[in-house]
Structures are given as C-alpha cells and as structure tokens.
Coordinates of C-alpha atoms and ligand atoms in Angstrom, one line a residue:
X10 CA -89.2 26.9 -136.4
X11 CA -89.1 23.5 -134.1
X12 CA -92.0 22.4 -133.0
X13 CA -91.3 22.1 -129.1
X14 CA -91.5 18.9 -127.2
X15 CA -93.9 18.5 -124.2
X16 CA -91.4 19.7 -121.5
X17 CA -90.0 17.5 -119.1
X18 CA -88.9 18.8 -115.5
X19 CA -87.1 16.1 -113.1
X20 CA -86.4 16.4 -109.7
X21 CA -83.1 15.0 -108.8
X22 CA -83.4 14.7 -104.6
X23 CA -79.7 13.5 -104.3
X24 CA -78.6 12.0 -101.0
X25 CA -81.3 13.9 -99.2
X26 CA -84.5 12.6 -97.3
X27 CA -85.7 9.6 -95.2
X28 CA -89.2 7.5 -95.8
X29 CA -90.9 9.9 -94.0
X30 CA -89.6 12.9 -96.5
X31 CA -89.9 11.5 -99.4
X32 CA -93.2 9.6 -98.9
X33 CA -95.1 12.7 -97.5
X34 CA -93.0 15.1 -100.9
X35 CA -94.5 12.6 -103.5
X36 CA -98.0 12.3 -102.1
X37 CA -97.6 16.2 -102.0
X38 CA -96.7 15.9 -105.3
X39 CA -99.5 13.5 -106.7
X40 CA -102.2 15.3 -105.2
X41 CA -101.1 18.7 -107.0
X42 CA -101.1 16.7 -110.0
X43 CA -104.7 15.2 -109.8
X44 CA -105.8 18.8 -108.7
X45 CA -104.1 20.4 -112.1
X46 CA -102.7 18.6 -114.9
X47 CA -99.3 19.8 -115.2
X48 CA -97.6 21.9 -118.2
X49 CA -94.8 19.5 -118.4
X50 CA -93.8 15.7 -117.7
X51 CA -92.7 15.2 -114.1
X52 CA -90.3 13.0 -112.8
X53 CA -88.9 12.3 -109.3
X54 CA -85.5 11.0 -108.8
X55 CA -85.5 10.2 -105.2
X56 CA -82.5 8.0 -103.8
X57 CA -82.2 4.3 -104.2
X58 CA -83.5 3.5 -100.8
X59 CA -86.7 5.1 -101.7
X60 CA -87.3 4.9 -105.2
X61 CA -89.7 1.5 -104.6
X62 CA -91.8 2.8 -101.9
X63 CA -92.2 6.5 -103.9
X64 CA -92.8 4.5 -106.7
X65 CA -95.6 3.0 -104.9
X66 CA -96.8 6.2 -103.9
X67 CA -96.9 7.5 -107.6
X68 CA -98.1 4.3 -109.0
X69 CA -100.7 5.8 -111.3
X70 CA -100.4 9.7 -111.1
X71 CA -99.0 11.2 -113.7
X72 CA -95.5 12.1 -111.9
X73 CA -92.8 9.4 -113.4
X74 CA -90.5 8.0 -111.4
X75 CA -87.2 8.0 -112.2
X76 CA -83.5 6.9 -110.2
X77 CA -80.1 9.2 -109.8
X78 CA -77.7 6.6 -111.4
X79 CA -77.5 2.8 -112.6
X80 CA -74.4 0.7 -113.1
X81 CA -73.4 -0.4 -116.6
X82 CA -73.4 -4.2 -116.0
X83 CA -76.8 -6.1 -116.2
X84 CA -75.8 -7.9 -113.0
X85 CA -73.1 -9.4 -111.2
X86 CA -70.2 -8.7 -108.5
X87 CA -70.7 -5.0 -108.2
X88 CA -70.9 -4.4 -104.6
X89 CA -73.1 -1.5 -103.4
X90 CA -74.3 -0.6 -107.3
X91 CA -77.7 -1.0 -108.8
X92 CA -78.2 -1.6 -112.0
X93 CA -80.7 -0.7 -115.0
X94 CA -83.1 -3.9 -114.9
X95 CA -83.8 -3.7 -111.3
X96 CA -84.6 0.2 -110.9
X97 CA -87.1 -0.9 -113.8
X98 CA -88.2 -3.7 -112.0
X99 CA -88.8 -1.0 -109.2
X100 CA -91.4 1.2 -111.4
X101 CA -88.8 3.4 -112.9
X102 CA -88.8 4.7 -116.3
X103 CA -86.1 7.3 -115.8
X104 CA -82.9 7.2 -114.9
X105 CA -79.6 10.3 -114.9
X106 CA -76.7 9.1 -116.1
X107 CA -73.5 11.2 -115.9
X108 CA -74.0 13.6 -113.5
X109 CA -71.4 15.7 -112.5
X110 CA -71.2 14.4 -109.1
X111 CA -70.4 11.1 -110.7
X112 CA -67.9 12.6 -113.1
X113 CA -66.1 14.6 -110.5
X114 CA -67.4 12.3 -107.3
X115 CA -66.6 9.0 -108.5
X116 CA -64.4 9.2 -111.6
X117 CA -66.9 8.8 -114.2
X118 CA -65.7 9.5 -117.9
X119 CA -68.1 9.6 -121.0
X120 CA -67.1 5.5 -121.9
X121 CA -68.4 4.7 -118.2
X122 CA -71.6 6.9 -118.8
X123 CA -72.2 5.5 -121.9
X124 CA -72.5 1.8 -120.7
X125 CA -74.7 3.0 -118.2
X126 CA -76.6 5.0 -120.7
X127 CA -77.0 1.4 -122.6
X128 CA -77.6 -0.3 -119.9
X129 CA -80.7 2.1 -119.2
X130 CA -81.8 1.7 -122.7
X131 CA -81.3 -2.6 -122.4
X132 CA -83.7 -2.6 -119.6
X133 CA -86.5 -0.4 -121.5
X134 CA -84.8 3.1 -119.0
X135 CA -84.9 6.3 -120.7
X136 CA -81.5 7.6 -119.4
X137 CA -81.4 11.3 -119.0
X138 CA -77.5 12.0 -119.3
X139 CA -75.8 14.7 -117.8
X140 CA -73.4 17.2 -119.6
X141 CA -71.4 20.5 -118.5
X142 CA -68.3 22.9 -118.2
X143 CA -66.4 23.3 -115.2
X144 CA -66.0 26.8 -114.0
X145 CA -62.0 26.5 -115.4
X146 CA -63.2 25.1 -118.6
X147 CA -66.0 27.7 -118.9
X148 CA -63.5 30.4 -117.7
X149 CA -61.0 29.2 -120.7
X150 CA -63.7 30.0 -123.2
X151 CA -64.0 25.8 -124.0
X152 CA -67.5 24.9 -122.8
X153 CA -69.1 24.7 -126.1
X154 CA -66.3 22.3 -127.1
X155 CA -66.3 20.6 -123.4
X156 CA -70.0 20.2 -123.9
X157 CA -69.8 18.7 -127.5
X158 CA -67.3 16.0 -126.7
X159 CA -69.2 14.3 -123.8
X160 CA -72.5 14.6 -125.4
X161 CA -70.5 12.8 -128.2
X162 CA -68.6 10.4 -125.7
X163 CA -71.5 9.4 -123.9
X164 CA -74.5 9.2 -126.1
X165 CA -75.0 5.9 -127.3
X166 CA -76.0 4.8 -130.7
X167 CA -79.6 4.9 -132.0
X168 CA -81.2 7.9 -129.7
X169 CA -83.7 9.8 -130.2
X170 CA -86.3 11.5 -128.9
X171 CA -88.4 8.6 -127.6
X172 CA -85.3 7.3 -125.8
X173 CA -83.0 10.0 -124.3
X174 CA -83.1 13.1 -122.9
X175 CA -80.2 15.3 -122.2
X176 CA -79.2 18.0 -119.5
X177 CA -77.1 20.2 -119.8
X178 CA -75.7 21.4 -116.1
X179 CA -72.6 23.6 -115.4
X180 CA -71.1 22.3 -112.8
X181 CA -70.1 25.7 -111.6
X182 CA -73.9 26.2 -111.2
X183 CA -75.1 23.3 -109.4
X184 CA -76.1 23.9 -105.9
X185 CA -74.3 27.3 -106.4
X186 CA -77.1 29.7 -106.5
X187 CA -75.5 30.8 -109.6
X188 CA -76.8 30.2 -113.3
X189 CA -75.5 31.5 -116.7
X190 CA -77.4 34.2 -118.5
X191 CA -80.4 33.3 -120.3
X192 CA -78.3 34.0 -123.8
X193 CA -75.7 31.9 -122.4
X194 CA -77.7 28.7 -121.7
X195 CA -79.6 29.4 -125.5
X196 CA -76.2 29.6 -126.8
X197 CA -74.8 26.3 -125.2
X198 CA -78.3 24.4 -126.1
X199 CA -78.6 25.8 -129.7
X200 CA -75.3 24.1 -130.1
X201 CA -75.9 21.1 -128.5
X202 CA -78.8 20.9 -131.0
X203 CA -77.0 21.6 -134.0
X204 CA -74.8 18.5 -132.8
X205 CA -77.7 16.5 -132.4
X206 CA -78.9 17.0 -135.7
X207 CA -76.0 16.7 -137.6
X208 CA -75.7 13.1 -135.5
X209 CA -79.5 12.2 -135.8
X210 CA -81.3 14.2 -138.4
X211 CA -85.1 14.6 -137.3
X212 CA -84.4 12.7 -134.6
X213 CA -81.9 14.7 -133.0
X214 CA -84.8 17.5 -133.4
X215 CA -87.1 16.3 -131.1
X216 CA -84.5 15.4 -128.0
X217 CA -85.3 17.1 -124.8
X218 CA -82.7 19.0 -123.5
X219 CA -82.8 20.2 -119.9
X220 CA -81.4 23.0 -117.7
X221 CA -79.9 22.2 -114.2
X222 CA -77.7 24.4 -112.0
X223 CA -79.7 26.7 -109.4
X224 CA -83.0 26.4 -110.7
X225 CA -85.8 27.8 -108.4
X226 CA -89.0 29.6 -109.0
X227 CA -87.9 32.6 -109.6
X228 CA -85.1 31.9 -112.4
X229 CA -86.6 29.3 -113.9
X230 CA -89.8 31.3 -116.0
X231 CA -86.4 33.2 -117.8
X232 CA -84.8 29.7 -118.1
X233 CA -87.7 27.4 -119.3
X234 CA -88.4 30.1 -121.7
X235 CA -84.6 30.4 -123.5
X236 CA -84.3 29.2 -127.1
X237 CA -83.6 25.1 -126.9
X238 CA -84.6 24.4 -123.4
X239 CA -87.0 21.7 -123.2
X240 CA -87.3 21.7 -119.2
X241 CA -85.1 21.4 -116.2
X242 CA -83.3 19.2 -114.0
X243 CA -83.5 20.7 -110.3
X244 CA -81.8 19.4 -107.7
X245 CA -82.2 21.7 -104.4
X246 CA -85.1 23.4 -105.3
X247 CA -87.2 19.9 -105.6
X248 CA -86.8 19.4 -101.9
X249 CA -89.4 22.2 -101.3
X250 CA -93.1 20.9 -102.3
X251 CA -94.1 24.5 -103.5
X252 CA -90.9 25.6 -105.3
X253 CA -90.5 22.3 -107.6
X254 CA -94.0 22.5 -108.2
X255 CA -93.8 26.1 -109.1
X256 CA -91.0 25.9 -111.3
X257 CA -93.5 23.1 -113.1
X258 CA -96.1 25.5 -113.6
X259 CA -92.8 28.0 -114.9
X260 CA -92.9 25.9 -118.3
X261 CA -94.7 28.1 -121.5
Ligands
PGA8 P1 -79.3 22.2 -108.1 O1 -78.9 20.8 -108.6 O2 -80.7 22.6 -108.6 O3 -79.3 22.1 -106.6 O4 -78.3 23.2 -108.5 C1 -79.1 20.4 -109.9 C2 -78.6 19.1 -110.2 O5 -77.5 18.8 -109.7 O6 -79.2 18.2 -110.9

C-alpha cells in the first residue's frame, strides 16, 4: 500500500473578487490556520491583481500562495501575460497550469502547457497542471485515454513529487454542480498513477494528484477519501470562508 502524501487543497478564486474580498478571505483564512493547524497544505490562487497584496497578507501563515496561470516565456513582448519569475518574485510558490479554461478559453494545447509548466519549474514554481475529459469525450468512453495523453503532453521532464502536482478536473464538472462517482474519480486517478509510475518509478509514487469539478463540503469527505486522491482543487466553493475551510478539515 502507498504511503499517502500530506494532502494538498488549492483554492483556485478565478476572475472573482476585488482588494477588499480577497484581503478580508485570506486574513479569514490565516487566522483559521493559526487557530488549528490544518490536515492538509493550503494554497490560495487568487487573481493576478491580487496575488502580491494576499501574498502580503499570508506572508508567514501556513496558507501558500499560489497564481491561476503563467506564460511560458521568461520575459519579453507578451502583452497582458505574466510570467513564472515574477509571480515568484510576488511570494508565490504555486502556480496551475492547464486549466480547462485555458485549454478551451484560450486555445491552450499540452505543448503550450508544458512551457508554462517549465517555465514554473525555471523560476523555482511548483506548477500544478490541469488535466480532464470533456463531457463528449467522457460520453465516448475515451477519458482514461484523453486523460493519459495530456498528462503525457504536458508534463515536463524530471517531475516528481517535490516539483509537481497534478489535477485531475472534468471539465463537465467544473462549476457544474456535478461530480463523477467516487469509483469513477478512483478509477481515473489509479490510472493516472499507474502512468506516473511507469514514467517516474518511485517518483511518480509520491505525486499529488488532486480532484476539481464541484467540490464543496458536503462531496468532498467522499472525494478526499477515494483511492489516489491526494486533495482538491476548488474553484467556487473557495469563495466562501467556511466551505473551503471545511472541505480542508474534509482531508483523512
Ligand atoms: P469548481 O471549479 O470547484 O467551481 O467546479 C474547480 C476549478 O475549476 O478548478
């Protein structure tokens, strides 16, 4: 039997929130933190504009901070992006690479997310890179094999558990109030591990790999708890103080 890996629950806050929001969510956040040490590693993924002054906020709690994309270039002429070095420079240690609303938003395709995912790793990042069916793809019976070829198109060389962590989001789930069953997210994981380990030997044993799609309070104890599921990436349910930190408290 694995040993587990500490769990690791990120809350991905999206295009939500202004200063006031997000300042008064992460000092929520560190002081439930300083009151309990939590079960799992936290990190916040708030949007660029706020990343520094929540990082500022979180500067020595023991809730990471982390950023919802980076681009693949160190710098340069890249209007409007952000890359690796300066969301590091900003106090992050995190960032998610390949989300499905970069895939599907923005074009994205696994070479794309893979230069991001080695820019993260160039500027000391640990990027947490995003995989998952569509509901066609999932409906065609081909998510294990969607699943296996980005993992494999946008992993890049030399990862392990120190530096990546993966999550594995249907897209049909995200922001859907739907999830897979519990058997259904061991099954996709259990493979996803299997690839890992065939790619990284005891390496790939010790990768976290995350659940996000609908994750709230009361799925997530079934969730946290399935076979291969090292924590969770939640997106709607860490805008609400009580639920993220709830679904924290969810981890065994
Ligand atoms: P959701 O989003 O929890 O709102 O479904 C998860 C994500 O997109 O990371």
């Amino acid at each position: 039997m694995r040993r587990r890996p500490r769990p690791l629950v990120a809350a991905n806050w999206k295009m939500n929130g202004l200063r006031r929001d997000g300042v008064e969510r992460a000092r929520d956040l560190a002081a439930r933190v300083r009151r309990r040490t939590p079960k799992c590693e936290v990190v916040v993924c708030p949007p660029a504009t706020l990343v520094h002054v929540v990082g500022e906020v979180l500067s020595g709690s023991l809730v990471a901070l982390g950023a919802q994309d980076c681009h693949a270039a160190d710098n340069g002429a890249h209007t409007g992006d952000v890359s690796a070095s300066m969301l590091a420079d900003a106090g992050c240690r995190f960032v998610i690479v390949g989300h499905s609303e970069r895939r599907y938003g923005h074009g994205e395709g696994d070479t794309t997310v893979r230069g991001k995912a080695e820019a993260a790793h160039r500027a000391g990042l640990i990027p947490i890179v995003c995989v998952g069916e569509s509901e066609a793809e999932r409906e065609a019976g081909r998510t294990l094999e969607v699943v296996a070829s980005q993992l494999q198109g946008s992993l890049p060389q030399g990862t392990g558990p120190a530096n990546v962590v993966i999550a594995y989001e249907p897209v049909w789930a995200i922001g859907s109030g739907r999830t897979p069953s519990v058997d259904e997210v061991a099954d996709v994981h259990r493979h996803l591990r299997r690839l890992l380990v065939d790619q990284r030997g005891e390496e790939g044993r010790g990768v976290r790999l995350l659940y996000g799609g609908s994750v709230t309070p009361r799925n997530a104890p079934d969730l946290l708890g399935a076979e291969e599921v090292d924590g969770a990436l939640v997106g709607g349910a860490s805008l609400k103080a009580d639920d993220f930190w709830a679904i924290c408290e969810s981890c065994p």
